[in-house]
Amino acid sequence: MKILVTGGAGYIASHTNVELLKEDYEVVVLDNLSNSVEESIHRAEALSGKSITFYQADLLDYETLDAVFKAEKFDAVIHFAGLKAVGESCQIPLRYFDNNITGTINLLKAMEEHSVKKLVFSSSATVYGHAKEMPIKEDAPLSAMNPYGRTKLIIEDMLRDIYASDNSWDIALLRYFNPIGAHESGEIGEDPNGIPNNLVPYIAKVAVGALDNIHVFGNDYDTPDGTGIRDYIHVVDLAIGHVKAIEKLNSNPGLVTYNLGTGVGYSVLEIIKNYEAACQKALPYVIDPRRPGDAAVCYSDASKAERELGWVAKRGIKEMCEDSWRWQSKNPNGYNK
Ligand code: NAD
Ligand code: UD1
């Protein structure tokens, strides 16, 4: 089975490529390398001992997209490509709408044109907005809190409309909670540009000596230690979730939606403590004010994925921190050796 992986040089996709190749899927990556490097593709090839076809192309370029579909004859698409920085999306919303929404429309047009009607979409827990009830189930109310989140919600809505109009599509909306960690080899991992926005990549930079202090955004939340609680999920578990979703699409389920999380929440201070154990050093932190827009607590009910996909996150917080640290310490400058 031949799979197009859009955004296939990125963080989550590079781990998914390894899991797909392991299961003997043929992988074709399309990525404009706006937030990644080709090296991640070569490392996924080396880890699996199999090859990946790579097109450096932009989803905004319909002609090239069409030509790739013509040349390759895909059976399914996993659509990771998109811009994902929440803060940046508030500064340049139009760029996010264009890249994420127009890019997806182009992809869907090409899929329709070439009769490829199996799609796995990278959605996010952000579509739940500030959820009132924990753990969050898939049928919780949806809302957008920022332009990035709005792109995810709009794309989900578009996919629901497309499915309603033509139920020969099979679509899996995967709502990720907080992916962290890296492949256990330390060969592939998260390599953000500039100063990381997210907690674990920031901690990793402090651990490797590239940044001075961790900034804890608020210790006055209504949580046991006052810091924010999130559902962190190992990126390899998340990657395996995509393989399970592809298997599911092969049984023609129609449009299905799954939370991919562990169902367990950890506070910022608990993550720091676990990371200290992994890197075996004390990590200095300062308490800053709350980051605007942050919820106190967010964790999933992932039981639907367990029931319907036979998927469950197996790797715990210790492995997430150890694997993140192995990647970061082996590659202090990311893929840019
Ligand atoms: P990433 O930035 O590492 O990967 C995204 C990839 O898409 C990059 O390689 C980038 O170059 C590529 N890309 C972006 N726009 C493109 C375009 N127009 N044409 C072709 N390629 C393009 O991000 P990631 O963390 O691996 O996230 C993958 C997907 O999962 C994204 O859609 C993201 O919104 C979603 N997601 C991520 C998280 C997270 O915390 N990492 C959480 C929930 C959802
Ligand atoms: C982020 C995205 C969200 C996406 C989610 C899924 C932002 C603002 N939100 O969520 O859209 O759906 O990933 O992966 O980027 N924190 C610190 N110091 C830091 C960074 C973070 O204390 O330097 C705290 C935050 O307040 C939060 C927790 O750590 O309590 C996790 O933050 P982060 O890693 O940025 O992820 P989210 O904000 O949960």
CSV table of N, CA and C in Angstrom, one decimal, residues 12-75:
chain,number,residue,atom,x,y,z
A,12,ILE,N,6.6,14.7,13.9
A,12,ILE,CA,5.7,13.5,14.1
A,12,ILE,C,5.8,12.6,12.9
A,13,ALA,N,5.9,13.2,11.7
A,13,ALA,CA,5.9,12.4,10.5
A,13,ALA,C,7.1,11.6,10.4
A,14,SER,N,8.3,12.1,10.8
A,14,SER,CA,9.5,11.3,10.7
A,14,SER,C,9.4,10.0,11.5
A,15,HIS,N,8.8,10.1,12.7
A,15,HIS,CA,8.6,8.9,13.5
A,15,HIS,C,7.5,8.0,12.9
A,16,THR,N,6.5,8.6,12.3
A,16,THR,CA,5.5,7.8,11.6
A,16,THR,C,6.1,7.0,10.4
A,17,ASN,N,7.0,7.7,9.7
A,17,ASN,CA,7.6,7.1,8.5
A,17,ASN,C,8.3,5.7,8.9
A,18,VAL,N,9.0,5.8,10.1
A,18,VAL,CA,9.7,4.6,10.5
A,18,VAL,C,8.7,3.5,10.8
A,19,GLU,N,7.6,3.8,11.5
A,19,GLU,CA,6.6,2.8,11.8
A,19,GLU,C,5.9,2.2,10.6
A,20,LEU,N,5.6,3.1,9.6
A,20,LEU,CA,5.0,2.7,8.4
A,20,LEU,C,5.9,1.7,7.6
A,21,LEU,N,7.2,2.1,7.5
A,21,LEU,CA,8.2,1.3,6.8
A,21,LEU,C,8.3,-0.1,7.4
A,22,LYS,N,8.3,-0.1,8.8
A,22,LYS,CA,8.4,-1.3,9.5
A,22,LYS,C,7.3,-2.3,9.2
A,23,GLU,N,6.1,-1.7,8.9
A,23,GLU,CA,5.0,-2.5,8.5
A,23,GLU,C,4.8,-2.7,7.0
A,24,ASP,N,5.9,-2.4,6.3
A,24,ASP,CA,6.0,-2.6,4.8
A,24,ASP,C,5.1,-1.7,4.0
A,25,TYR,N,4.7,-0.6,4.5
A,25,TYR,CA,4.0,0.4,3.6
A,25,TYR,C,5.0,1.1,2.8
A,26,GLU,N,4.6,1.5,1.6
A,26,GLU,CA,5.5,2.3,0.7
A,26,GLU,C,5.3,3.8,1.1
A,27,VAL,N,6.3,4.5,1.4
A,27,VAL,CA,6.2,5.9,1.9
A,27,VAL,C,6.7,6.9,0.9
A,28,VAL,N,5.8,7.8,0.5
A,28,VAL,CA,6.2,8.9,-0.4
A,28,VAL,C,6.0,10.2,0.4
A,29,VAL,N,7.1,11.0,0.6
A,29,VAL,CA,7.0,12.2,1.4
A,29,VAL,C,6.9,13.4,0.5
A,30,LEU,N,6.0,14.3,0.8
A,30,LEU,CA,6.0,15.6,0.2
A,30,LEU,C,6.1,16.7,1.3
A,31,ASP,N,7.1,17.5,1.2
A,31,ASP,CA,7.4,18.6,2.2
A,31,ASP,C,8.1,19.7,1.6
A,32,ASN,N,7.7,20.9,2.0
A,32,ASN,CA,8.4,22.1,1.4
A,32,ASN,C,9.6,22.5,2.3
A,33,LEU,N,9.9,21.7,3.3
A,33,LEU,CA,11.0,21.9,4.2
A,33,LEU,C,11.0,23.3,4.9
A,34,SER,N,9.8,23.9,5.1
A,34,SER,CA,9.7,25.2,5.7
A,34,SER,C,10.0,25.1,7.2
A,35,ASN,N,9.8,23.9,7.8
A,35,ASN,CA,10.1,23.7,9.2
A,35,ASN,C,10.8,22.4,9.5
A,36,SER,N,11.6,22.0,8.5
A,36,SER,CA,12.3,20.7,8.7
A,36,SER,C,13.5,20.6,7.7
A,37,VAL,N,14.2,19.5,7.8
A,37,VAL,CA,15.3,19.3,6.9
A,37,VAL,C,15.2,17.9,6.3
A,38,GLU,N,15.8,17.7,5.1
A,38,GLU,CA,15.7,16.4,4.4
A,38,GLU,C,16.4,15.3,5.2
A,39,GLU,N,17.4,15.7,6.0
A,39,GLU,CA,18.1,14.7,6.8
A,39,GLU,C,17.2,13.8,7.6
A,40,SER,N,16.1,14.3,8.1
A,40,SER,CA,15.2,13.5,8.9
A,40,SER,C,14.6,12.3,8.1
A,41,ILE,N,14.4,12.6,6.8
A,41,ILE,CA,13.9,11.5,6.0
A,41,ILE,C,15.0,10.4,5.8
A,42,HIS,N,16.3,10.8,5.6
A,42,HIS,CA,17.3,9.9,5.5
A,42,HIS,C,17.6,9.1,6.7
A,43,ARG,N,17.4,9.7,7.9
A,43,ARG,CA,17.6,9.0,9.1
A,43,ARG,C,16.4,8.0,9.3
A,44,ALA,N,15.2,8.3,8.9
A,44,ALA,CA,14.1,7.3,9.0
A,44,ALA,C,14.4,6.2,8.1
A,45,GLU,N,15.0,6.4,6.9
A,45,GLU,CA,15.4,5.3,6.0
A,45,GLU,C,16.4,4.4,6.7
A,46,ALA,N,17.4,5.1,7.3
A,46,ALA,CA,18.5,4.3,7.9
A,46,ALA,C,18.0,3.4,9.0
A,47,LEU,N,17.0,4.0,9.8
A,47,LEU,CA,16.5,3.2,11.0
A,47,LEU,C,15.7,2.0,10.5
A,48,SER,N,15.0,2.2,9.4
A,48,SER,CA,14.2,1.1,8.9
A,48,SER,C,14.8,0.2,7.9
A,49,GLY,N,15.9,0.6,7.3
A,49,GLY,CA,16.6,-0.1,6.2
A,49,GLY,C,15.7,-0.1,4.9
A,50,LYS,N,14.8,0.8,4.8
A,50,LYS,CA,14.0,0.9,3.6
A,50,LYS,C,14.0,2.3,3.0
A,51,SER,N,13.6,2.5,1.8
A,51,SER,CA,13.7,3.8,1.2
A,51,SER,C,12.4,4.6,1.1
A,52,ILE,N,12.6,5.9,1.1
A,52,ILE,CA,11.4,6.8,1.0
A,52,ILE,C,11.6,7.6,-0.3
A,53,THR,N,10.5,7.8,-1.0
A,53,THR,CA,10.6,8.7,-2.2
A,53,THR,C,10.2,10.1,-1.6
A,54,PHE,N,11.1,11.1,-2.0
A,54,PHE,CA,10.9,12.4,-1.5
A,54,PHE,C,10.6,13.5,-2.6
A,55,TYR,N,9.5,14.2,-2.4
A,55,TYR,CA,9.3,15.4,-3.3
A,55,TYR,C,9.4,16.7,-2.4
A,56,GLN,N,10.3,17.5,-2.8
A,56,GLN,CA,10.3,18.8,-2.1
A,56,GLN,C,9.4,19.7,-2.8
A,57,ALA,N,8.2,19.9,-2.2
A,57,ALA,CA,7.1,20.6,-2.9
A,57,ALA,C,6.2,21.2,-1.9
A,58,ASP,N,5.5,22.3,-2.3
A,58,ASP,CA,4.6,23.0,-1.4
A,58,ASP,C,3.1,22.6,-1.8
A,59,LEU,N,2.3,22.4,-0.7
A,59,LEU,CA,0.9,22.1,-1.0
A,59,LEU,C,0.2,23.3,-1.7
A,60,LEU,N,0.8,24.5,-1.6
A,60,LEU,CA,0.2,25.6,-2.2
A,60,LEU,C,0.4,25.6,-3.8
A,61,ASP,N,1.3,24.7,-4.2
A,61,ASP,CA,1.6,24.6,-5.6
A,61,ASP,C,0.8,23.4,-6.2
A,62,TYR,N,-0.4,23.8,-6.7
A,62,TYR,CA,-1.3,22.7,-7.1
A,62,TYR,C,-0.8,21.9,-8.3
A,63,GLU,N,-0.2,22.6,-9.2
A,63,GLU,CA,0.3,21.9,-10.4
A,63,GLU,C,1.3,20.7,-10.1
A,64,THR,N,2.2,21.1,-9.2
A,64,THR,CA,3.2,20.0,-8.8
A,64,THR,C,2.5,18.9,-8.0
A,65,LEU,N,1.6,19.3,-7.1
A,65,LEU,CA,0.8,18.3,-6.4
A,65,LEU,C,0.1,17.3,-7.3
A,66,ASP,N,-0.5,17.9,-8.3
A,66,ASP,CA,-1.3,17.1,-9.3
A,66,ASP,C,-0.3,16.1,-10.0
A,67,ALA,N,0.9,16.7,-10.4
A,67,ALA,CA,1.8,15.8,-11.1
A,67,ALA,C,2.3,14.7,-10.2
A,68,VAL,N,2.5,15.0,-8.9
A,68,VAL,CA,2.9,13.9,-8.0
A,68,VAL,C,1.8,12.8,-7.8
A,69,PHE,N,0.6,13.2,-7.7
A,69,PHE,CA,-0.5,12.3,-7.7
A,69,PHE,C,-0.6,11.4,-8.9
A,70,LYS,N,-0.3,12.1,-10.1
A,70,LYS,CA,-0.4,11.4,-11.3
A,70,LYS,C,0.7,10.3,-11.4
A,71,ALA,N,1.9,10.7,-10.9
A,71,ALA,CA,3.1,9.8,-11.0
A,71,ALA,C,3.0,8.7,-10.0
A,72,GLU,N,2.4,8.9,-8.9
A,72,GLU,CA,2.6,7.9,-7.8
A,72,GLU,C,1.4,6.9,-7.5
A,73,LYS,N,0.2,7.3,-7.9
A,73,LYS,CA,-0.9,6.4,-7.6
A,73,LYS,C,-1.0,6.0,-6.1
A,74,PHE,N,-1.4,6.9,-5.3
A,74,PHE,CA,-1.5,6.6,-3.8
A,74,PHE,C,-2.7,5.8,-3.5
A,75,ASP,N,-2.6,5.1,-2.4
A,75,ASP,CA,-3.7,4.4,-1.8
A,75,ASP,C,-4.4,5.2,-0.7
